[in-house]
Coordinates of C-alpha atoms and ligand atoms in Angstrom, one line a residue:
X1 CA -4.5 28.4 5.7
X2 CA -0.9 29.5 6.7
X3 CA -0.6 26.3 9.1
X4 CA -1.7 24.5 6.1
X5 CA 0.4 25.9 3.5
X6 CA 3.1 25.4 6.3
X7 CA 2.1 21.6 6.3
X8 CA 2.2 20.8 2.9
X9 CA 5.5 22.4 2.0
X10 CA 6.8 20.1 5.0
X11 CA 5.7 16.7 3.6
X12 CA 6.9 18.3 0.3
X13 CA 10.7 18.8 2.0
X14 CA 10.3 15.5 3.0
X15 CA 9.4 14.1 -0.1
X16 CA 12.1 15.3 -1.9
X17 CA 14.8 14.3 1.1
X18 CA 13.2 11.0 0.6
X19 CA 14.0 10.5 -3.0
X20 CA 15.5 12.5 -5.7
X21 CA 14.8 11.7 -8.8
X22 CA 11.2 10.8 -8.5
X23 CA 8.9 13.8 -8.9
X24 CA 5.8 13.7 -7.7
X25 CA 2.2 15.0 -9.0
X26 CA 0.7 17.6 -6.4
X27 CA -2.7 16.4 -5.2
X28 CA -4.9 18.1 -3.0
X29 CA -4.2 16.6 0.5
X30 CA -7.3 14.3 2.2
X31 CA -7.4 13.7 5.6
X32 CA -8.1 9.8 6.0
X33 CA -8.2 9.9 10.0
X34 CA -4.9 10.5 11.2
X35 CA -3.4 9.7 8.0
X36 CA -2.9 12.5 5.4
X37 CA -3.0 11.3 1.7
X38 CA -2.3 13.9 -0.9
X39 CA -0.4 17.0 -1.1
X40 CA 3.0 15.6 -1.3
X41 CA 2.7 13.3 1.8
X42 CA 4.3 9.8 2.0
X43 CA 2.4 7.0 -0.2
X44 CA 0.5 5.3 2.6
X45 CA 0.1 1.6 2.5
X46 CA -3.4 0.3 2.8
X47 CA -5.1 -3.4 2.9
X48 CA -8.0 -4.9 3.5
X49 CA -9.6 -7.4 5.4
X50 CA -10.7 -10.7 4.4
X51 CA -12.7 -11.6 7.7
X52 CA -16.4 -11.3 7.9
X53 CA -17.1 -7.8 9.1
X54 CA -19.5 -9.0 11.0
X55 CA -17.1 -10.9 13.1
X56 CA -16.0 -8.4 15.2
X57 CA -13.6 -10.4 17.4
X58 CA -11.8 -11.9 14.1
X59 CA -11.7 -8.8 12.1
X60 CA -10.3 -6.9 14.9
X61 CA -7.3 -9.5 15.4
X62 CA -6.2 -9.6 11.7
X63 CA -6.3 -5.7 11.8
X64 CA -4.1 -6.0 15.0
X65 CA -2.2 -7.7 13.1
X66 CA -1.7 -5.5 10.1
X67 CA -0.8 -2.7 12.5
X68 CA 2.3 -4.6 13.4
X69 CA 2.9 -5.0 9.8
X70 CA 2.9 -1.6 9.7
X71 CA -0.1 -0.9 7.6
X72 CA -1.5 2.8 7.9
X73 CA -5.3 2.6 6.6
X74 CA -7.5 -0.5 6.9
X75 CA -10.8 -1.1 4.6
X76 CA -13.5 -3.4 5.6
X77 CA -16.6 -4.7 3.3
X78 CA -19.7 -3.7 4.2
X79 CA -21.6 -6.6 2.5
X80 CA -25.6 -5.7 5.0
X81 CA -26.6 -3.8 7.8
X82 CA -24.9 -6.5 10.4
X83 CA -21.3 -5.3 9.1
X84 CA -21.6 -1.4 9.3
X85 CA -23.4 -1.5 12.6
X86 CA -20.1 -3.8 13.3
X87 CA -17.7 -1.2 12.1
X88 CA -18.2 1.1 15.3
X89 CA -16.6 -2.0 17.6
X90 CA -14.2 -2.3 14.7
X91 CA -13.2 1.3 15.2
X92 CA -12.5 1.1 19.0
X93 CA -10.8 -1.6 18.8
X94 CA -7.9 -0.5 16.3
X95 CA -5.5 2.2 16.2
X96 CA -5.3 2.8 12.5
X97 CA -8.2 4.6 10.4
X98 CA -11.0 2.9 9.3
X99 CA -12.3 2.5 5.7
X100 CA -16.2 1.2 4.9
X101 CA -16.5 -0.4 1.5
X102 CA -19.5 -0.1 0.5
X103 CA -21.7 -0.4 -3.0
X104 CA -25.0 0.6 -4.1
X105 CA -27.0 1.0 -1.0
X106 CA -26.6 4.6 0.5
X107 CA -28.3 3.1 4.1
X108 CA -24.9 0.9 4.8
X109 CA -23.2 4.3 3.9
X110 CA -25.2 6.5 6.3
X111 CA -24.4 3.3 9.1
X112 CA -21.2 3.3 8.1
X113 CA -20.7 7.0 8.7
X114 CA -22.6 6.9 12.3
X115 CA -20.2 4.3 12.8
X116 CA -17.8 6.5 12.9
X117 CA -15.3 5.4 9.7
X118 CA -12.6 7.3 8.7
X119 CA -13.6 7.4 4.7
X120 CA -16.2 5.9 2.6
X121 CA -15.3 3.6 -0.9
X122 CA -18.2 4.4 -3.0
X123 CA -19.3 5.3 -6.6
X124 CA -22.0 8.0 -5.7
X125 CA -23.3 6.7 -9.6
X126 CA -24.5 3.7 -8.5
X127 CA -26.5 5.2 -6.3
X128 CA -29.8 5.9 -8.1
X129 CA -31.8 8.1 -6.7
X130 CA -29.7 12.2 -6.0
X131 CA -31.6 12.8 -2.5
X132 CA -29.8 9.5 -1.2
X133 CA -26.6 10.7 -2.5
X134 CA -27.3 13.5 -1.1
X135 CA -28.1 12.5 1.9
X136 CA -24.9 10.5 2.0
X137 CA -22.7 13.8 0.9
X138 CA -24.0 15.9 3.8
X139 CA -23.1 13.1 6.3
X140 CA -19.9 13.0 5.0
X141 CA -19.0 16.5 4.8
X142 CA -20.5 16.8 8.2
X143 CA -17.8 15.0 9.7
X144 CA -15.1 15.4 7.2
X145 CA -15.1 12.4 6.3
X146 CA -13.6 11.5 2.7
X147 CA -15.1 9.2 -0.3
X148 CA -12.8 7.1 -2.6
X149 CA -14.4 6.9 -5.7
X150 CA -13.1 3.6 -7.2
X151 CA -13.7 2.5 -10.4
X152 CA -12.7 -0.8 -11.9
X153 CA -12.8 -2.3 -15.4
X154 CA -14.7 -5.2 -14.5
X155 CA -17.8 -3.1 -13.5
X156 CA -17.9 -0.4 -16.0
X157 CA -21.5 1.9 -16.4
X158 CA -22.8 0.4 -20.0
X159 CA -23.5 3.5 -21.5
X160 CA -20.4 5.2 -21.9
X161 CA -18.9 5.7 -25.6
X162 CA -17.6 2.8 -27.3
X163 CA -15.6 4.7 -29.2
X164 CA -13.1 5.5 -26.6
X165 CA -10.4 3.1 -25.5
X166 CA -11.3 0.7 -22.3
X167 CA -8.7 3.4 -19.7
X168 CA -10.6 6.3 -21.6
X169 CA -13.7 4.9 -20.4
X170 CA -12.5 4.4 -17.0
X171 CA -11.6 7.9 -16.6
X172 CA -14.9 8.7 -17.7
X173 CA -16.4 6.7 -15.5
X174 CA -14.6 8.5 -12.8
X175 CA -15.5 12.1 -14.3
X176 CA -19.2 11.2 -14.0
X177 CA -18.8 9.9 -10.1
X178 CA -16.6 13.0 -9.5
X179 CA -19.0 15.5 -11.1
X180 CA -21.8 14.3 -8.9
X181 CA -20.0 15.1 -5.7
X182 CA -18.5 18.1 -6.7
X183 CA -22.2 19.6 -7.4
X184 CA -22.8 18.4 -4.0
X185 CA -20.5 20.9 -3.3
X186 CA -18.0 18.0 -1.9
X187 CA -14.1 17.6 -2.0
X188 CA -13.0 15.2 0.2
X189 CA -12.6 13.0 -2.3
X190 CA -9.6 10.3 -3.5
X191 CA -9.8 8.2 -7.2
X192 CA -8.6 5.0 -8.0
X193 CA -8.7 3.5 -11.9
X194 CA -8.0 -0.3 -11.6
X195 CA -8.0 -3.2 -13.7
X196 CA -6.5 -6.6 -14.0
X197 CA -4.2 -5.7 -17.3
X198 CA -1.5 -3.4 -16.0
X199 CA -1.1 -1.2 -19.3
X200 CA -5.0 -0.6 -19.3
X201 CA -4.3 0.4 -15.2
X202 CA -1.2 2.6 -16.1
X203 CA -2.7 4.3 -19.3
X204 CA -6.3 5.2 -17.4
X205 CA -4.1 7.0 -14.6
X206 CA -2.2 9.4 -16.9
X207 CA -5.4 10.4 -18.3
X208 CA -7.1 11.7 -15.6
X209 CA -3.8 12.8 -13.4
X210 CA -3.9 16.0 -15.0
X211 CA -7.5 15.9 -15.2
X212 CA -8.5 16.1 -11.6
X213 CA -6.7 17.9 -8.3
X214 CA -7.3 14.6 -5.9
X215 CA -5.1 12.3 -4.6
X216 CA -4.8 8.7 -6.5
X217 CA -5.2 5.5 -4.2
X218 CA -3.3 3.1 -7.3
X219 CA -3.1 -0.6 -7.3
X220 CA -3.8 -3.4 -9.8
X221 CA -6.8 -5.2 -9.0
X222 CA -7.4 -8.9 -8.9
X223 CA -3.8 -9.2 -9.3
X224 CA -3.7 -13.0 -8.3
X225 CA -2.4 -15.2 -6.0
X226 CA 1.6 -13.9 -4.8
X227 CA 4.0 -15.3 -7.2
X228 CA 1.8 -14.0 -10.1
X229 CA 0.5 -10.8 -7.9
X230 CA 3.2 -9.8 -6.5
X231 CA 4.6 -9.3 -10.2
X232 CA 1.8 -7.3 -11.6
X233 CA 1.6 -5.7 -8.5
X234 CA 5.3 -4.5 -8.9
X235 CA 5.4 -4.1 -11.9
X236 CA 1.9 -1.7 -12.2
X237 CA 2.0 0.1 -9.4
X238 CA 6.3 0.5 -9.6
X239 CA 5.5 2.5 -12.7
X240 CA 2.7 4.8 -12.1
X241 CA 5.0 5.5 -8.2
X242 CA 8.3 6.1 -10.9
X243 CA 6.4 8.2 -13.1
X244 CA 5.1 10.4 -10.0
X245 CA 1.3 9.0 -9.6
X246 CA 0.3 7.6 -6.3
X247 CA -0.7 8.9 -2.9
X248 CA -1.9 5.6 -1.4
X249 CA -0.9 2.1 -2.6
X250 CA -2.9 -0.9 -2.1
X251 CA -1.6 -4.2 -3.1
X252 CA -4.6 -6.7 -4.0
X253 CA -3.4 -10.6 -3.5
X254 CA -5.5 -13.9 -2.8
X255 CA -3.4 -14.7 0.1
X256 CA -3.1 -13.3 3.6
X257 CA -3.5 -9.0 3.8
X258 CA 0.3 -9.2 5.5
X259 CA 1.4 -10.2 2.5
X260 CA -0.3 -7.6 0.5
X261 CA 1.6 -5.0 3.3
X262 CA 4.6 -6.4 3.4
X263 CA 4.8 -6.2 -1.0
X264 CA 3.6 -2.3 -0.9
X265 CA 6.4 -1.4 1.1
X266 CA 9.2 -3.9 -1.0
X267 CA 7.6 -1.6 -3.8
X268 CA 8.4 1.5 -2.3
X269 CA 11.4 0.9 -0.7
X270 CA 12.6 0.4 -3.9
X271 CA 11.8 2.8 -5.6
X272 CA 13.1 5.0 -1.9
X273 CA 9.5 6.1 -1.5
X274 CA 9.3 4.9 2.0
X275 CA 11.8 3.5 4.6
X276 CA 9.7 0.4 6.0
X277 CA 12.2 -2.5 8.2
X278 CA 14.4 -4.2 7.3
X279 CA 16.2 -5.1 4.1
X280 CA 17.8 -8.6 3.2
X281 CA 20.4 -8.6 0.6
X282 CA 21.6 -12.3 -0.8
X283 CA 22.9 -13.5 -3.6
X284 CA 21.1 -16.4 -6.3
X285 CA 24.0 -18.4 -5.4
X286 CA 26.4 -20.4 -7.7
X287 CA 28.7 -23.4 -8.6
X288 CA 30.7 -21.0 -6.0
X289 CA 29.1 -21.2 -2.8
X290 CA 29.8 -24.2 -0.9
X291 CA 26.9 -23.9 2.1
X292 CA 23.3 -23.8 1.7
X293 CA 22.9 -20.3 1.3
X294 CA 18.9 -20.7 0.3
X295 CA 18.4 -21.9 3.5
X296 CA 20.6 -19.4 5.4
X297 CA 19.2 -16.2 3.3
X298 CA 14.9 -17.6 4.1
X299 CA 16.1 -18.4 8.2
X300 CA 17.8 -14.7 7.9
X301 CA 14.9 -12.8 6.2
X302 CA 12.0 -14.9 8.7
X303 CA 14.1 -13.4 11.4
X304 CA 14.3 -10.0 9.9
X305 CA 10.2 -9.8 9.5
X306 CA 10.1 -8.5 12.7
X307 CA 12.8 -6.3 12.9
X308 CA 12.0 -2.7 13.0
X309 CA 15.1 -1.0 12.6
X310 CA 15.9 0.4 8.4
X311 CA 19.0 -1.9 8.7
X312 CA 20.3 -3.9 5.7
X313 CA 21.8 -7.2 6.1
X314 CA 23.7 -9.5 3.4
X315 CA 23.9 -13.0 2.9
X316 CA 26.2 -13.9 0.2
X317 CA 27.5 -17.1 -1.3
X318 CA 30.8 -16.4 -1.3
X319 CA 33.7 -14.5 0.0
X320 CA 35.1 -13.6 -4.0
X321 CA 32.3 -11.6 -4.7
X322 CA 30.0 -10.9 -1.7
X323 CA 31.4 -8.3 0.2
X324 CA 32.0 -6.4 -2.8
X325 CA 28.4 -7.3 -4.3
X326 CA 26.9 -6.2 -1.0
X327 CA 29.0 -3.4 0.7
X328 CA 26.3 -1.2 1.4
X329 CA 24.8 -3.3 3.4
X330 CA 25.4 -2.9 7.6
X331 CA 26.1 -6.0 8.2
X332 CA 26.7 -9.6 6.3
X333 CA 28.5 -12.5 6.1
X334 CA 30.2 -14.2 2.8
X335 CA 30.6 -18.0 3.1
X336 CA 33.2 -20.1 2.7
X337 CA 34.0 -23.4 2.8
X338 CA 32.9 -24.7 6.5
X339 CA 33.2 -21.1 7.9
X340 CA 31.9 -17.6 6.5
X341 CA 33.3 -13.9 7.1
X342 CA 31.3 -11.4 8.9
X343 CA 31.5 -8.2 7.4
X344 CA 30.5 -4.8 8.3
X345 CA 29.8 -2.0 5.0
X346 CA 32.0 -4.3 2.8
X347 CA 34.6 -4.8 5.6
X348 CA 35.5 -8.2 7.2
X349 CA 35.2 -8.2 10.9
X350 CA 35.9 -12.0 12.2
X351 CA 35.6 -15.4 10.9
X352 CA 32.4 -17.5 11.8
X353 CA 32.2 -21.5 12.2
X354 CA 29.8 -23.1 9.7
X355 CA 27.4 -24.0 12.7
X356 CA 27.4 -20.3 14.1
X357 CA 26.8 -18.4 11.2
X358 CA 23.0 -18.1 11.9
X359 CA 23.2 -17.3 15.1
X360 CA 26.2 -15.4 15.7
X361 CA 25.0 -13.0 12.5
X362 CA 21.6 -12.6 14.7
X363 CA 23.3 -11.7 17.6
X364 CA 25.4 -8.7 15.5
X365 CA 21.8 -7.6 14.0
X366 CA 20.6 -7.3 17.6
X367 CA 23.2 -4.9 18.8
X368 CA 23.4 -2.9 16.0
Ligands
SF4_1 S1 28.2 -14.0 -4.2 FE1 29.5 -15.7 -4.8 S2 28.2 -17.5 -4.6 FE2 26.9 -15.8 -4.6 S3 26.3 -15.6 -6.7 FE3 28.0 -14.2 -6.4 S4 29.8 -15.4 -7.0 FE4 28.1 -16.9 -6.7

């Protein structure tokens, strides 16, 4: 209890190092393999796959690949029998914890669990019959493992009271899901309230923060392919982080899962949530810039992808304003006509040919 207590007031320092002006609701902490979500710990960034589970080999490799993204908790649909008997090859073959999404049938849950997942996405509701649920439950608890309860708009129970408003009825939705496992006698549990409108998304979270002690896995669903998804995204889930709600963030887009990573930490790092890589700092450009600096600022940021370090570099258009515009940043460079200054936290360092600007700027990133 002490180490606990000892734990939590830890992640809780750290929060507030992290950021100080966001404060954020106290959850009860889950434990989603080793991955704590809740209780003041960083927001964790989570994806999914968009392989056939039953492909081990290819699931496996986009996973791999999400690790070196950096994403912290994977989920995989469990569509039939031939995808959570997969899930225990999944397992050994990744480093990061292991979600099985699963609906309806409490047998892919049970194979799921003797897979040996990390946590379970499922809305005990749906599942008719109470001595399946509760069959489910005791596996669970058994091995600690934790249930998301997710509830979307889209698939809302049909009996619930018309008279209250649609994120109402999502909370309640959640309540009725939540109530079951609790008389189970079960805690492990994490809530997510999505839809595809993002007020509908943001209102249906404050009602039940206060409502419930778990932690909130928040994201927008359906959000769209990226230049429309990526907005929602941002612009949904930037809200419910600023206004404290938010243990676990998943970004939902119809392209590749690295791009739904890579967007859940732009949102956090901006909001200095999370310190994830890289930053790339560049001006729009203007009647003042006299070299393509488009073309510099995508070769620069392509580079950057796979640079580790929490470093912030600046391409600017121009050597008027850029330095100024961008002296927080370690390192830049301000362009000129056929040359460009290389600048280190606002101040110039040397002078850089038009041809070596790329390269030489790569070479200063690398020994920084
Ligand atoms: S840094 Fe210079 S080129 Fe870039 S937008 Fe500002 S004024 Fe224009």
């Amino acid at each position: 209890m002490f180490n606990t207590c000892i734990c939590w007031l830890g992640t809780l320092l750290f929060n507030m190092m992290e950021n100080t002006t966001i404060k954020r609701r106290l959850s009860k902490p889950i434990q989603i393999g080793g991955v704590t979500v809740g209780g003041g710990a960083p927001v964790s960034v989570q994806s999914m796959t968009k392989t056939d589970t039953r492909d081990v080999r290819a699931t496996i490799e986009q996973i791999k690949e999400l690790e070196e993204c950096g994403c912290e908790i994977i989920r995989c649909a469990v569509p039939d029998m031939e995808a959570a008997q997969a899930l225990a090859a999944i397992k050994k073959g990744i480093r990061i914890p292991l979600v099985a999404d699963i609906h309806f049938d409490y047998r892919l849950a049970l194979a799921a669990l003797e897979s040996g997942v990390d946590a379970l996405r499922l809305n005990p509701g749906n599942i008719a019959a109470p001595d399946k649920v509760r069959a489910v439950v005791r596996s669970a608890k058994s091995r600690g493992v934790p249930i998301r309860i997710g509830v979307n708009f889209g698939s809302l129970p049909k009996d619930l009271d018309p008279e209250l408003t649609i994120p109402q009825q999502m909370v309640e939705a959640a309540l009725r899901h939540i109530r079951i496992l609790e008389n189970l006698d079960f805690d492990l549990i994490k809530v997510s309230l999505k839809a595809f409108d993002v007020p509908t998304t943001i209102q249906a979270y404050r009602e039940i923060a206060d409502k419930i002690p778990y932690p909130l896995h928040i994201g927008i669903t359906e959000a769209g392919i990226p230049r429309q998804g990526v907005i929602r995204s941002a612009v949904g889930i930037g809200i419910l982080l600023n206004e404290g709600f938010g243990d676990t963030v998943r970004v939902s887009l119809t392209s590749h899962p690295r791009e739904e990573v890579y967007v859940a930490y732009e949102i956090l790092k901006s909001l200095h949530l999370r310190e994830h890589g890289s930053s790339l700092v560049s001006c729009p450009t203007c009647g003042r810039a006299e070299v393509d600096v488009v073309d510099l600022a995508n070769r620069v940021e392509q580079y950057l992808e796979k640079i580790k370090k929490p470093i912030k570099v600046a391409v600017m258009g121009c050597v008027v304003n850029g330095p100024g515009e961008a002296k927080d940043a370690d390192i830049g460079v301000a362009c000129g006509k056929g040359q460009a200054v290389l600048f280190k936290k606002g101040q110039p360092v040397r002078t850089l040919k038009e041809e070596e600007i790329y390269s030489e700027l790569i070479k200063e990133i690398e020994t920084l």
